[in-house]
C-alpha atoms as an extended CHARMM CRD file, in Angstrom:
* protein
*
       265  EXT
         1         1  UNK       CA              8.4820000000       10.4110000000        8.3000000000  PROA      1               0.0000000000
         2         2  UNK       CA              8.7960000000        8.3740000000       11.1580000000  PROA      2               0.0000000000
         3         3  UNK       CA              9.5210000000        4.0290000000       10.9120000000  PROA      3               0.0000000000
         4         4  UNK       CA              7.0820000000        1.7950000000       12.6130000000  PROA      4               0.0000000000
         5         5  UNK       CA              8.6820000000       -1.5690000000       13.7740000000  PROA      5               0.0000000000
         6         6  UNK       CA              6.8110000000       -4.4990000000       12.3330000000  PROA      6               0.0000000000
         7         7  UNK       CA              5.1420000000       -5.3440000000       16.4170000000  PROA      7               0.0000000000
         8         8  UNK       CA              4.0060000000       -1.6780000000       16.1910000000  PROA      8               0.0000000000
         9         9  UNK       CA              2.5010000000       -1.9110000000       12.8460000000  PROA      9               0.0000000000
        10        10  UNK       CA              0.4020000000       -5.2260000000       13.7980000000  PROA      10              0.0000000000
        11        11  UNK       CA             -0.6800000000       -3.7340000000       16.9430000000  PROA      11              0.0000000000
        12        12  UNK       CA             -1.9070000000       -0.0810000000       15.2540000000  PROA      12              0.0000000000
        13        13  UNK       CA             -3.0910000000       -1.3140000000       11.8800000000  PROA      13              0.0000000000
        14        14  UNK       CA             -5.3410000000       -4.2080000000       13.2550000000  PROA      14              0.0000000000
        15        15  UNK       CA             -8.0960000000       -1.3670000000       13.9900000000  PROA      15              0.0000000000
        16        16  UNK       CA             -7.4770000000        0.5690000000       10.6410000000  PROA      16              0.0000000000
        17        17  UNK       CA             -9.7680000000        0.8080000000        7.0670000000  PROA      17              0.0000000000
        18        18  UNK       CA             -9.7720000000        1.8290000000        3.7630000000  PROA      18              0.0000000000
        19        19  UNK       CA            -11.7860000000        2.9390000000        0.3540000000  PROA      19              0.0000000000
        20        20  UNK       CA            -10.5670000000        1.9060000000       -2.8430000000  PROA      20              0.0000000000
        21        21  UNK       CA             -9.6910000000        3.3840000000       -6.0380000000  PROA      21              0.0000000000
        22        22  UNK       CA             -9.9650000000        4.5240000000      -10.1390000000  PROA      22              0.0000000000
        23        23  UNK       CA             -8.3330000000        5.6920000000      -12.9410000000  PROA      23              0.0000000000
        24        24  UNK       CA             -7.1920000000        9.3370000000      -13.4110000000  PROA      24              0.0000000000
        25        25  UNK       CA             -4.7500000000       11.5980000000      -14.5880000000  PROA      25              0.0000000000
        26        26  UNK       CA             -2.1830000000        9.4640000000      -13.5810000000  PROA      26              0.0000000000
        27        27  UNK       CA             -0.9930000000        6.6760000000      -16.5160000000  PROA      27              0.0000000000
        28        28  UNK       CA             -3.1870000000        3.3900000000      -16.5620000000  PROA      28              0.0000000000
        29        29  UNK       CA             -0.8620000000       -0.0750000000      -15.7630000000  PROA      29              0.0000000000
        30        30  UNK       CA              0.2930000000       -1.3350000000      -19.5810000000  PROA      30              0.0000000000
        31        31  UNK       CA             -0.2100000000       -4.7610000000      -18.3340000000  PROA      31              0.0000000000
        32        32  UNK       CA             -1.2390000000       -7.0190000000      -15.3070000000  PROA      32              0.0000000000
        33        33  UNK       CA              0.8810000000       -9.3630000000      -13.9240000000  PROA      33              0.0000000000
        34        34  UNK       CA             -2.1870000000      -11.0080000000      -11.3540000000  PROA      34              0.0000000000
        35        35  UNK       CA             -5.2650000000      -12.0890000000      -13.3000000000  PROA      35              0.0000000000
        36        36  UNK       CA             -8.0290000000      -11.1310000000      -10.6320000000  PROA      36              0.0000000000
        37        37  UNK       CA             -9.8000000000      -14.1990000000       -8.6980000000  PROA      37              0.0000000000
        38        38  UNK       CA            -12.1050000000      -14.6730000000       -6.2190000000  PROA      38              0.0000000000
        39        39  UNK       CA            -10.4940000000      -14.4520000000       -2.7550000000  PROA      39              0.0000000000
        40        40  UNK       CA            -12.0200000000      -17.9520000000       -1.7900000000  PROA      40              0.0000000000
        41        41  UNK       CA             -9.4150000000      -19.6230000000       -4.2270000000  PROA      41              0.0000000000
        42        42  UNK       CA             -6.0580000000      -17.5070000000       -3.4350000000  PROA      42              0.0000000000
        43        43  UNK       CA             -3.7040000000      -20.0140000000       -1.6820000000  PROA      43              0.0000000000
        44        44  UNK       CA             -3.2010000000      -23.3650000000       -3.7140000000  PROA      44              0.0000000000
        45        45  UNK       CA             -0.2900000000      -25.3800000000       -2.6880000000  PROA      45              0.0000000000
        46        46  UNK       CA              2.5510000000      -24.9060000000        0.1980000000  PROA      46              0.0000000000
        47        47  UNK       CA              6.2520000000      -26.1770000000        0.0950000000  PROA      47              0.0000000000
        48        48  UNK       CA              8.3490000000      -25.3170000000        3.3270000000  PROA      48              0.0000000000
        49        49  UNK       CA             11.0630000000      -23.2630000000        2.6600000000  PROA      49              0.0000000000
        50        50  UNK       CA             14.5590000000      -23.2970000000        5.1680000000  PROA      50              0.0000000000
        51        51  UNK       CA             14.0200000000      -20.1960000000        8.0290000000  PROA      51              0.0000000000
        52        52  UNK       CA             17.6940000000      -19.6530000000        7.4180000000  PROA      52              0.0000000000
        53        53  UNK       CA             16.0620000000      -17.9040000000        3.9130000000  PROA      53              0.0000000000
        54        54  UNK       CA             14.5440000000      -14.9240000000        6.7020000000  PROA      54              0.0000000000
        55        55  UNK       CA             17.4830000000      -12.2470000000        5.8330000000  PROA      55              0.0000000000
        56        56  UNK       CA             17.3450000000      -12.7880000000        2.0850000000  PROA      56              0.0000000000
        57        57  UNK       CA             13.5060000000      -12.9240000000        2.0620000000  PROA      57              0.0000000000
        58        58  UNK       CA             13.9040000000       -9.3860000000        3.8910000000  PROA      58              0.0000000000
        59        59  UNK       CA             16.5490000000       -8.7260000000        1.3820000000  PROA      59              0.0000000000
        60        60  UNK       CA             14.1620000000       -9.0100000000       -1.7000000000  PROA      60              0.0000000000
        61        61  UNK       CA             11.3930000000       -7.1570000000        0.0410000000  PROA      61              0.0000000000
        62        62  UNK       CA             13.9940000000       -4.3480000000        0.1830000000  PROA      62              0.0000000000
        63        63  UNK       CA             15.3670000000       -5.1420000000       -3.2030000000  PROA      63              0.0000000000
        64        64  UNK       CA             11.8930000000       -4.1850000000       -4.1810000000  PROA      64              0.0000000000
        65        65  UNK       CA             11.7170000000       -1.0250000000       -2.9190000000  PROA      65              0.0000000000
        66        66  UNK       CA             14.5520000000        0.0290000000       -5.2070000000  PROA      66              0.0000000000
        67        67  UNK       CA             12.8480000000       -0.4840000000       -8.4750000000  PROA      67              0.0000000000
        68        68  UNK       CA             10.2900000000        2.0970000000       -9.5930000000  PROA      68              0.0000000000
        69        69  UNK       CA              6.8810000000        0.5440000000       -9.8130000000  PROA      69              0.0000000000
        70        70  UNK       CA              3.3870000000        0.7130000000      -10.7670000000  PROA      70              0.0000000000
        71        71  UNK       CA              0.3950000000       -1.4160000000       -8.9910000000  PROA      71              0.0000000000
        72        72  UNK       CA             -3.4440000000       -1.9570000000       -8.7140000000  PROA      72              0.0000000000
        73        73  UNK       CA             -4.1140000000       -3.6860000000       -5.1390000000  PROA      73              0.0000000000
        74        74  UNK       CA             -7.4160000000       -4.8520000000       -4.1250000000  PROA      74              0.0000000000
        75        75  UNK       CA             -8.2380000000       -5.1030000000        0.0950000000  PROA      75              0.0000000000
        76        76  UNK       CA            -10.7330000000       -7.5800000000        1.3140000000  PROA      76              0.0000000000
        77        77  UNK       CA            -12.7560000000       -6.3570000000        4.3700000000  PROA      77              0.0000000000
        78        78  UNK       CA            -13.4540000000       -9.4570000000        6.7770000000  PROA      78              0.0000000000
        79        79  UNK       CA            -16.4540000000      -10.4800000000        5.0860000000  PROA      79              0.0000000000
        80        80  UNK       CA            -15.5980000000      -10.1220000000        2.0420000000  PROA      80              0.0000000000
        81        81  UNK       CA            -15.6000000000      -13.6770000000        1.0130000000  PROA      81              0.0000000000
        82        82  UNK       CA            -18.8290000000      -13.7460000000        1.9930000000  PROA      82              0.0000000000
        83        83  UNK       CA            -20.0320000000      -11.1170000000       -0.3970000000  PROA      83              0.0000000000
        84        84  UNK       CA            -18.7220000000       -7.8160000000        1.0530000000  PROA      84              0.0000000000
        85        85  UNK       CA            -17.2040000000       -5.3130000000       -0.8040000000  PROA      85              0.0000000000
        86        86  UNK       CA            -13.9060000000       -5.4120000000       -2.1730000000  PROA      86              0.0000000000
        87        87  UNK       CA            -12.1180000000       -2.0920000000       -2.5720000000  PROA      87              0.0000000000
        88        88  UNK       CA             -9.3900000000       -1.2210000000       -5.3950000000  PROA      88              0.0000000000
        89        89  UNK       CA             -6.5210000000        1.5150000000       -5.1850000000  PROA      89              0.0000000000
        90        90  UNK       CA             -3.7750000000        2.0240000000       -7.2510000000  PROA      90              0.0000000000
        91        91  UNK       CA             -0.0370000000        2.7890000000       -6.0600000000  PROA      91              0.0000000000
        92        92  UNK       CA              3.2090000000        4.4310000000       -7.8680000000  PROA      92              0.0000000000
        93        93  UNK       CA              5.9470000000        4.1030000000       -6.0120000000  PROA      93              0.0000000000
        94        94  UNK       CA              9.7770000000        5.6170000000       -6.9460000000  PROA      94              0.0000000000
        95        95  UNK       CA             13.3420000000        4.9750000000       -4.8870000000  PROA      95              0.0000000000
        96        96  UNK       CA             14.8880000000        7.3310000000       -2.5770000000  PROA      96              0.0000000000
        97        97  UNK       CA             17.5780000000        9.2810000000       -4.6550000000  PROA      97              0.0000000000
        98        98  UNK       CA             20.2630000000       11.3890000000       -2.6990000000  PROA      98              0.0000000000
        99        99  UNK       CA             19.3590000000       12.7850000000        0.2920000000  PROA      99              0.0000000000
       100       100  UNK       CA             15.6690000000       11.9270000000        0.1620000000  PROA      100             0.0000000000
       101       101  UNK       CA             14.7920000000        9.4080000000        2.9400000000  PROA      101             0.0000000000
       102       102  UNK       CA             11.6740000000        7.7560000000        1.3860000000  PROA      102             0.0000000000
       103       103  UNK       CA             11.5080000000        8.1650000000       -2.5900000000  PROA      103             0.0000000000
       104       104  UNK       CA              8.2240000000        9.3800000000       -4.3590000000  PROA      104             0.0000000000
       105       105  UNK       CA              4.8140000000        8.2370000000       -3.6900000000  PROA      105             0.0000000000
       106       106  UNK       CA              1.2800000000        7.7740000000       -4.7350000000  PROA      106             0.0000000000
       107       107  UNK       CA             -1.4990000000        6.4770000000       -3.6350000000  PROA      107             0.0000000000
       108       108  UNK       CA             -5.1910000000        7.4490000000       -6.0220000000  PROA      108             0.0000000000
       109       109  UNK       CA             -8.4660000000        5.7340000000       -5.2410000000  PROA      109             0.0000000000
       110       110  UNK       CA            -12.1020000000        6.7920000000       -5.7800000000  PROA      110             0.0000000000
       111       111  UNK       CA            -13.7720000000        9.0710000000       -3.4020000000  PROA      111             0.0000000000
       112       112  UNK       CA            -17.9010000000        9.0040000000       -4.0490000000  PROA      112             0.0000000000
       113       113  UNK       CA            -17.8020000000       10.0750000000       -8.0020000000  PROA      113             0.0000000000
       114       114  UNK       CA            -14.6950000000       11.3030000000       -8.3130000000  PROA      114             0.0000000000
       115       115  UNK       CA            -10.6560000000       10.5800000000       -7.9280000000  PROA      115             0.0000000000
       116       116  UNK       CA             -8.6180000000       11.5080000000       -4.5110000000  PROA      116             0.0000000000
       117       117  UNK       CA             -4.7210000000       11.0830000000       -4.6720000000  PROA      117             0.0000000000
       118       118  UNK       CA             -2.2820000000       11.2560000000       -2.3680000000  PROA      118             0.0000000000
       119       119  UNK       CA              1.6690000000       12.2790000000       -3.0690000000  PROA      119             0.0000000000
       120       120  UNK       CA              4.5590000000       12.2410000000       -1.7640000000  PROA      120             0.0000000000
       121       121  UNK       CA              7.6650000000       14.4290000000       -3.1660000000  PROA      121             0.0000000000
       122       122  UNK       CA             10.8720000000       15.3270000000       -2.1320000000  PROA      122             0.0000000000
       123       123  UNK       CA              9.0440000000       18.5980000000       -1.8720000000  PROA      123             0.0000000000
       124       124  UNK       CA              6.4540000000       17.4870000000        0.2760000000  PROA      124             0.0000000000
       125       125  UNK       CA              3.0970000000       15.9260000000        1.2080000000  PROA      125             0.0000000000
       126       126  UNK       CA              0.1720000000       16.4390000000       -0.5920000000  PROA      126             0.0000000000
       127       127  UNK       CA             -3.7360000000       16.0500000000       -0.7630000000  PROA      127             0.0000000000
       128       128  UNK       CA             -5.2140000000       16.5900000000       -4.1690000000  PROA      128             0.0000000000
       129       129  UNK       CA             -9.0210000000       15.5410000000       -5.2420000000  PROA      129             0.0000000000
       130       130  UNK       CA            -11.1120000000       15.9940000000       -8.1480000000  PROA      130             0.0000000000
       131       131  UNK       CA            -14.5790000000       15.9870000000       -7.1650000000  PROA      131             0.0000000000
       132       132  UNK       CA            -16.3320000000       14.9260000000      -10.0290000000  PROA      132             0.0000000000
       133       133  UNK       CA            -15.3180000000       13.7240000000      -13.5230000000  PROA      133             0.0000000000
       134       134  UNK       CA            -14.2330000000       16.9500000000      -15.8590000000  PROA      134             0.0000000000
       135       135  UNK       CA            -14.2160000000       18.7730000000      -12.6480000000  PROA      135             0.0000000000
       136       136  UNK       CA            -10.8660000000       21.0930000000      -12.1630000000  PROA      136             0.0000000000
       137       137  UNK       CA             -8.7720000000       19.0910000000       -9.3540000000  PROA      137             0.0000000000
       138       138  UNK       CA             -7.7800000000       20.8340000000       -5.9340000000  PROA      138             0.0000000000
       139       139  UNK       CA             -4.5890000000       20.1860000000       -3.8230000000  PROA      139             0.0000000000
       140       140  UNK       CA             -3.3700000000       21.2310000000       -0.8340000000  PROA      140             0.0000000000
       141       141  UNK       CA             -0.0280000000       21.0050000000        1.0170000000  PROA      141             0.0000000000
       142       142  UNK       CA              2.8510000000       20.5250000000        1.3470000000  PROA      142             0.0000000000
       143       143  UNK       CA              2.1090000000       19.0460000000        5.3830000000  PROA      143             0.0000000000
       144       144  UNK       CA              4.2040000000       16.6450000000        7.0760000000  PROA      144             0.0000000000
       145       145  UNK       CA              2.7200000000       14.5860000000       10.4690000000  PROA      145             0.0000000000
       146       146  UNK       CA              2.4840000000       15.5970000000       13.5700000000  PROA      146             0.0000000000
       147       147  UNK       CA              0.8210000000       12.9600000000       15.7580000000  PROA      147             0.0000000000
       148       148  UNK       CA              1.4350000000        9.4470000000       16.1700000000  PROA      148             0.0000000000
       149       149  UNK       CA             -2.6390000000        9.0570000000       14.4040000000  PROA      149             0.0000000000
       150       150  UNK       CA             -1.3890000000       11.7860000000       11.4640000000  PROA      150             0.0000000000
       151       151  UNK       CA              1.7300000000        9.7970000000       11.0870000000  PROA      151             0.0000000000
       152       152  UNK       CA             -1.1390000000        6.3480000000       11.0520000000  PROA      152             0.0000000000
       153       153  UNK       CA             -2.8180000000        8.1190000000        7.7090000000  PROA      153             0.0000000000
       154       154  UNK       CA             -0.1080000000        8.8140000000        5.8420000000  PROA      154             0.0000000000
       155       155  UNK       CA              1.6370000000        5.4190000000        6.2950000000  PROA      155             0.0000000000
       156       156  UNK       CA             -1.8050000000        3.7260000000        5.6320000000  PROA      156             0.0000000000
       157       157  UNK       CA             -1.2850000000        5.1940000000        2.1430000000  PROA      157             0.0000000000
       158       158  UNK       CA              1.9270000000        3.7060000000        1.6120000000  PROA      158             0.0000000000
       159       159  UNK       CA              0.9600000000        0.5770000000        3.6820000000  PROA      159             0.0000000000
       160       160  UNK       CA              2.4060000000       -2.1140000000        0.6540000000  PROA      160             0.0000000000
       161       161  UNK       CA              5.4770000000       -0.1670000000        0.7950000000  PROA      161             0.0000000000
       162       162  UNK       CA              5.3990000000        0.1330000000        4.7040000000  PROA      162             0.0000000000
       163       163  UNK       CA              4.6180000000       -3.3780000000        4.7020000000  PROA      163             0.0000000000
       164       164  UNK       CA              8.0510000000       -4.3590000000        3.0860000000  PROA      164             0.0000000000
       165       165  UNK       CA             10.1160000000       -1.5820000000        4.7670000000  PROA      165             0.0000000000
       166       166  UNK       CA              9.4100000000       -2.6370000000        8.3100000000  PROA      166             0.0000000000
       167       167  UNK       CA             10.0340000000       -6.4540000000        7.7730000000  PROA      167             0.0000000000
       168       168  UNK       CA             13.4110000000       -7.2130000000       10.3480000000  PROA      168             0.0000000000
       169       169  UNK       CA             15.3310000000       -9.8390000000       11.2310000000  PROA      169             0.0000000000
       170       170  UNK       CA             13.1310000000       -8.9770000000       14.4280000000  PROA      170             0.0000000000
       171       171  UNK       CA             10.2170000000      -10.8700000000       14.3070000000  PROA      171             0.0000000000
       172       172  UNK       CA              8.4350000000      -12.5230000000       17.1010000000  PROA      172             0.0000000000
       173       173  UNK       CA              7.2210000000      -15.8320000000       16.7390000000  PROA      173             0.0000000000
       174       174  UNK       CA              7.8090000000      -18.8830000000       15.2250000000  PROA      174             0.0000000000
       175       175  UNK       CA              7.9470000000      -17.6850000000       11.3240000000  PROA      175             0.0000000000
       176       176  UNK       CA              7.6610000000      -20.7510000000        8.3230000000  PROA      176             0.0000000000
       177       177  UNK       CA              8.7670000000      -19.3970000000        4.7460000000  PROA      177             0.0000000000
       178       178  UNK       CA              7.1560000000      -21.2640000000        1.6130000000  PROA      178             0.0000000000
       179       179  UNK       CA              6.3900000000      -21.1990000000       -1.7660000000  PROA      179             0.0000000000
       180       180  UNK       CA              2.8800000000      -20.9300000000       -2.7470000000  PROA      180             0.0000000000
       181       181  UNK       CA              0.6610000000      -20.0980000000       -5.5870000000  PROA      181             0.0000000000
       182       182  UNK       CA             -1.3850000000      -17.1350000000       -4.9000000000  PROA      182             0.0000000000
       183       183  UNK       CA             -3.7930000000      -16.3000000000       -7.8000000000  PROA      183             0.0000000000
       184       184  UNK       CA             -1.7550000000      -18.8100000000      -10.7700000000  PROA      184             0.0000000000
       185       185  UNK       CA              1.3520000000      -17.4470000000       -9.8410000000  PROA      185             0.0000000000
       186       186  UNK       CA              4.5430000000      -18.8550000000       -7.6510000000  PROA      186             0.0000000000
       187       187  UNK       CA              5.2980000000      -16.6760000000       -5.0210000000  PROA      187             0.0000000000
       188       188  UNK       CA              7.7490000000      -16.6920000000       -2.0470000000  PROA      188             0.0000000000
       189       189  UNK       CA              5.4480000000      -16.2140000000        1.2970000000  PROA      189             0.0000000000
       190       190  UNK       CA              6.3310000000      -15.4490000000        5.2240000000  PROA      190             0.0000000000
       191       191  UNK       CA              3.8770000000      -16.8610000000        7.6710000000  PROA      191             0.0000000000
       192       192  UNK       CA              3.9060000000      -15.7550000000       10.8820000000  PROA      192             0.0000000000
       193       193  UNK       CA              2.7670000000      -17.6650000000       13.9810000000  PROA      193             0.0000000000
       194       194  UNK       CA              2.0350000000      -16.8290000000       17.3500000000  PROA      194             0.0000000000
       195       195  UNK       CA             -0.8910000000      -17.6100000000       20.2320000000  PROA      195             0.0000000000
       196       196  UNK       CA             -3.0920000000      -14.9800000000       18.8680000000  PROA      196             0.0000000000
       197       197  UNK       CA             -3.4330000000      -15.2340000000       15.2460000000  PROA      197             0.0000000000
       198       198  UNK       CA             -1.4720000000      -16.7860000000       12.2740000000  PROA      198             0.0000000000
       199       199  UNK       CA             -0.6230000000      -14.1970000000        9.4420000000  PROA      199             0.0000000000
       200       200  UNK       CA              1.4120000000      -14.1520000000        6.2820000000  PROA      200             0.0000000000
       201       201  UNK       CA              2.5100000000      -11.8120000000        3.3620000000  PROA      201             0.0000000000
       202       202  UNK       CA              4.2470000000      -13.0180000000       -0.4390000000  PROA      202             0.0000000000
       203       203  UNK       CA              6.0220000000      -11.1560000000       -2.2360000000  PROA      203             0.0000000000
       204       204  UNK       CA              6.7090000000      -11.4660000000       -5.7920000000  PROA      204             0.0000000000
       205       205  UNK       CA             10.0590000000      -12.2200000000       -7.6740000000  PROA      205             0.0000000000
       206       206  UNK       CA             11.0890000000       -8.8730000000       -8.1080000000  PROA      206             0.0000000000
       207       207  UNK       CA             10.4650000000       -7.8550000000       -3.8910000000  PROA      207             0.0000000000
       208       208  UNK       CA              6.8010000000       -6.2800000000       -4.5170000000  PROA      208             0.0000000000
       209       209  UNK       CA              4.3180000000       -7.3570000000       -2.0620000000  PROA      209             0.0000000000
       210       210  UNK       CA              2.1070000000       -9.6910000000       -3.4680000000  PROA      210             0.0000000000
       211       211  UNK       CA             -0.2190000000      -10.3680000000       -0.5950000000  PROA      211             0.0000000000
       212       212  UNK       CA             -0.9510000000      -10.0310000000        3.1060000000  PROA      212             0.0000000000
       213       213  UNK       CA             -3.6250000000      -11.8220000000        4.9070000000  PROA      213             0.0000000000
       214       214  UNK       CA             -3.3590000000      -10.8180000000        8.4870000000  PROA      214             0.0000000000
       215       215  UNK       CA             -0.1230000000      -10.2890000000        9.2850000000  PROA      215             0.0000000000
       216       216  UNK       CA              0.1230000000       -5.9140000000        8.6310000000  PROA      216             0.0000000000
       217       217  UNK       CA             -3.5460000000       -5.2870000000        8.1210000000  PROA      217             0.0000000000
       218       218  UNK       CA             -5.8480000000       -7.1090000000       10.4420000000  PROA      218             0.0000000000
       219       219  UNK       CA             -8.5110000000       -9.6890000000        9.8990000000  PROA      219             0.0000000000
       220       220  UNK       CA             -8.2200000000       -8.7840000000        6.0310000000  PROA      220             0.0000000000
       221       221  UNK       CA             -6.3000000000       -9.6490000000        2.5690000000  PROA      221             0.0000000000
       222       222  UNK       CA             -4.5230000000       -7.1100000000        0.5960000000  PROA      222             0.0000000000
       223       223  UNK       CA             -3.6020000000       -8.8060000000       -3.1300000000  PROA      223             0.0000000000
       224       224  UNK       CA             -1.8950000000       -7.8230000000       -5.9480000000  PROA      224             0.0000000000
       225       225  UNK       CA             -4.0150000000       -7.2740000000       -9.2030000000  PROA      225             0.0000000000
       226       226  UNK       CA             -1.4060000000       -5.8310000000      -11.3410000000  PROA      226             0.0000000000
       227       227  UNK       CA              2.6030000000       -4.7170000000      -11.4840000000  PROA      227             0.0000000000
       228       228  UNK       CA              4.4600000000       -2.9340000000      -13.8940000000  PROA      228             0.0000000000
       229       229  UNK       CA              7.8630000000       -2.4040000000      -12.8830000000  PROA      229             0.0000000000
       230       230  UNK       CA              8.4670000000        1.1060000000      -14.7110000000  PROA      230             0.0000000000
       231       231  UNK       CA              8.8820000000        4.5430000000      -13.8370000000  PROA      231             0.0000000000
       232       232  UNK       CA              5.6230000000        6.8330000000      -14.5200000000  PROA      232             0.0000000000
       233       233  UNK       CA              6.9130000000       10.7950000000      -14.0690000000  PROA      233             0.0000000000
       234       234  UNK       CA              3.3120000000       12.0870000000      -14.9240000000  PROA      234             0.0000000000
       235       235  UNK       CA              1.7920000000       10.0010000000      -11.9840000000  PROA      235             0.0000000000
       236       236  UNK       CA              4.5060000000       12.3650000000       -9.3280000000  PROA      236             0.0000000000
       237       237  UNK       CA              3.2450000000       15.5820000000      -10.7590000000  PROA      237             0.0000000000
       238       238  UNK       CA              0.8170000000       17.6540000000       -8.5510000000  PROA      238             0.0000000000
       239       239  UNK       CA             -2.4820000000       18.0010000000      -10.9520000000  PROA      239             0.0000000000
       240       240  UNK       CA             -3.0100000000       21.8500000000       -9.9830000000  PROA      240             0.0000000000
       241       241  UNK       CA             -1.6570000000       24.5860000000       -7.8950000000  PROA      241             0.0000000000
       242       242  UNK       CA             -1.8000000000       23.4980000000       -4.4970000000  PROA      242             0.0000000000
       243       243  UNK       CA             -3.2180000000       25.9540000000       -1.2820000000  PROA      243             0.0000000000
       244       244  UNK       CA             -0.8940000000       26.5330000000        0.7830000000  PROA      244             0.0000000000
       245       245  UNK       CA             -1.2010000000       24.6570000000        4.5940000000  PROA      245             0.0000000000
       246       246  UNK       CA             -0.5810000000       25.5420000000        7.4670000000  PROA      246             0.0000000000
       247       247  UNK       CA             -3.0500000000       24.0070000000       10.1900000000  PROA      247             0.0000000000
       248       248  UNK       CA             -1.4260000000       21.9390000000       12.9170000000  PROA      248             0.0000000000
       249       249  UNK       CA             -3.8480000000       19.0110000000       11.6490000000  PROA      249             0.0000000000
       250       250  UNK       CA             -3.2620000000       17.4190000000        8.3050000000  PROA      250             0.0000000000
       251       251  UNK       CA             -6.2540000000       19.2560000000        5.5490000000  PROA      251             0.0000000000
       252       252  UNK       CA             -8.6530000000       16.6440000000        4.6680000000  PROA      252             0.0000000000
       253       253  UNK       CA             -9.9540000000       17.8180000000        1.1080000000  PROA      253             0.0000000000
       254       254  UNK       CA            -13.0610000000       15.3230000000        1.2010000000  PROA      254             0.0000000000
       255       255  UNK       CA            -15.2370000000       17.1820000000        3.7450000000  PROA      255             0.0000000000
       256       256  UNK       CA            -17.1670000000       15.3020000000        6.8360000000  PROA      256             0.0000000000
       257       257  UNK       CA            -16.0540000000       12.1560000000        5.8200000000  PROA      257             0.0000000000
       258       258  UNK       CA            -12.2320000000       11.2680000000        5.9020000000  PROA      258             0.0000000000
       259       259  UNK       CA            -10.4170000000       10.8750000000        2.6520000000  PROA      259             0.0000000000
       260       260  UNK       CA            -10.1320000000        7.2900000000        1.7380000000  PROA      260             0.0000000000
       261       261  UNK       CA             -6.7770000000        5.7750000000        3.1370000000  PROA      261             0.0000000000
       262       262  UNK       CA             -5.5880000000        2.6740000000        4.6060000000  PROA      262             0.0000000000
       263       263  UNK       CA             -4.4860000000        4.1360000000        7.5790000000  PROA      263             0.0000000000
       264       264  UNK       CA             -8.0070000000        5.6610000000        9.2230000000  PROA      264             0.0000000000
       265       265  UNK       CA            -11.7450000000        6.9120000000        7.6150000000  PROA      265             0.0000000000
């Protein structure tokens, strides 16, 4: 899998989408650590924070990244303060272990009545979907990217963990950290600033993003609903036999229309 530098990821992910998400086969969150709000009344209060804090900031974000964890996100399209819709996915997430460079994966969100999920194993990439409730699930894979747009998809899956990977000493602009309370909760934030738009992500005690208005994703808000910090093995187990692929492209289970990711529709 190839790393996107955070310059690249604002420039690419500006133009990118994404559908939301249910419950499945995969174990439900035991608790929520975000009560859900409207988006209207996210940011509350602001204290500015030394920019000598930037490595250890980055520091927890990785720090994160080393704990297994379980989360429900929500992403706000652009209007959706104003009423549009606001799409939920779900995310299990596992540390790299040996010689595997990325960990284990999984993203799972709704597609039309029924459940698509994507994994990622030290065995591979995968594409599973159950069409329907009570319908027998189909997968498909392993695959691995081959294009610079492939590579897009399957990092728009893992986009809050991309988000956190890619943060660097790097970054352009002038940058303000602060605390601020993002639905109840204190949260350290980054805000980025620069002559085209003003962005920032939090992230929560333990290194999880939190939230990201702008700054990975575009004109939109991608918010934390719930976190449980725990290791789920029946979420990183393929729910049938998967086909076998070998197409240059990556399969795309869902027909005509694109399986729901962050990365492209």
């Amino acid at each position: 899998m190839h790393r996107l530098g955070p310059a690249a990821m604002v420039a690419v992910v500006m133009t990118l989408t994404l559908a939301g998400c249910t419950s499945s086969q995969a174990s439900s969150p035991r608790s929520s650590s975000l009560p859900m709000r409207s988006p209207a009344t996210l940011v509350t209060a602001t204290t500015t924070v030394s920019r000598a804090d930037l490595p250890r900031f980055i520091a927890l974000a990785h720090n994160g990244l080393r704990e297994p964890f379980e989360a429900t996100y929500q992403f706000v399209p652009p209007l959706g303060k104003w009423g549009g819709h606001v799409h939920n996915f779900r995310v299990w997430s596992e540390p790299a272990v040996g010689s595997d460079p990325e960990g284990n994966f999984v993203f799972e969100s709704p597609f039309g009545r029924g459940t698509f999920r994507f994994l990622q194993t030290g065995n591979g990439d995968y594409e599973c979907l159950q069409a329907a409730p009570r319908r027998a699930w189909k997968c498909v894979g392993p695959f691995g990217p081959q294009s610079i747009g492939q590579i897009m998809l399957v990092e728009g899956y893992r986009m809050p963990v991309v988000v956190a990977e890619d943060l660097s000493t790097g970054l352009v602009g002038p940058l303000v950290l602060s605390d601020r309370t993002v639905l109840g909760r204190r949260l350290w934030c980054l805000n980025v600033l620069n002559i085209t738009f003003e962005g920032f992500l939090c992230l929560t005690k333990t290194g999880q993003l939190a939230f990201d208005d702008k700054l990975f994703i575009g004109p939109r808000e991608l918010e934390l609903v719930s976190l449980m910090p725990t290791e789920s093995k029946p979420a990183f187990l393929l729910p049938a036999k998967p086909k076998p692929w070998r197409g240059e492209l990556l399969p795309n289970l869902c027909g005509k229309v694109q399986c729901p990711s962050l990365g492209m529709l």
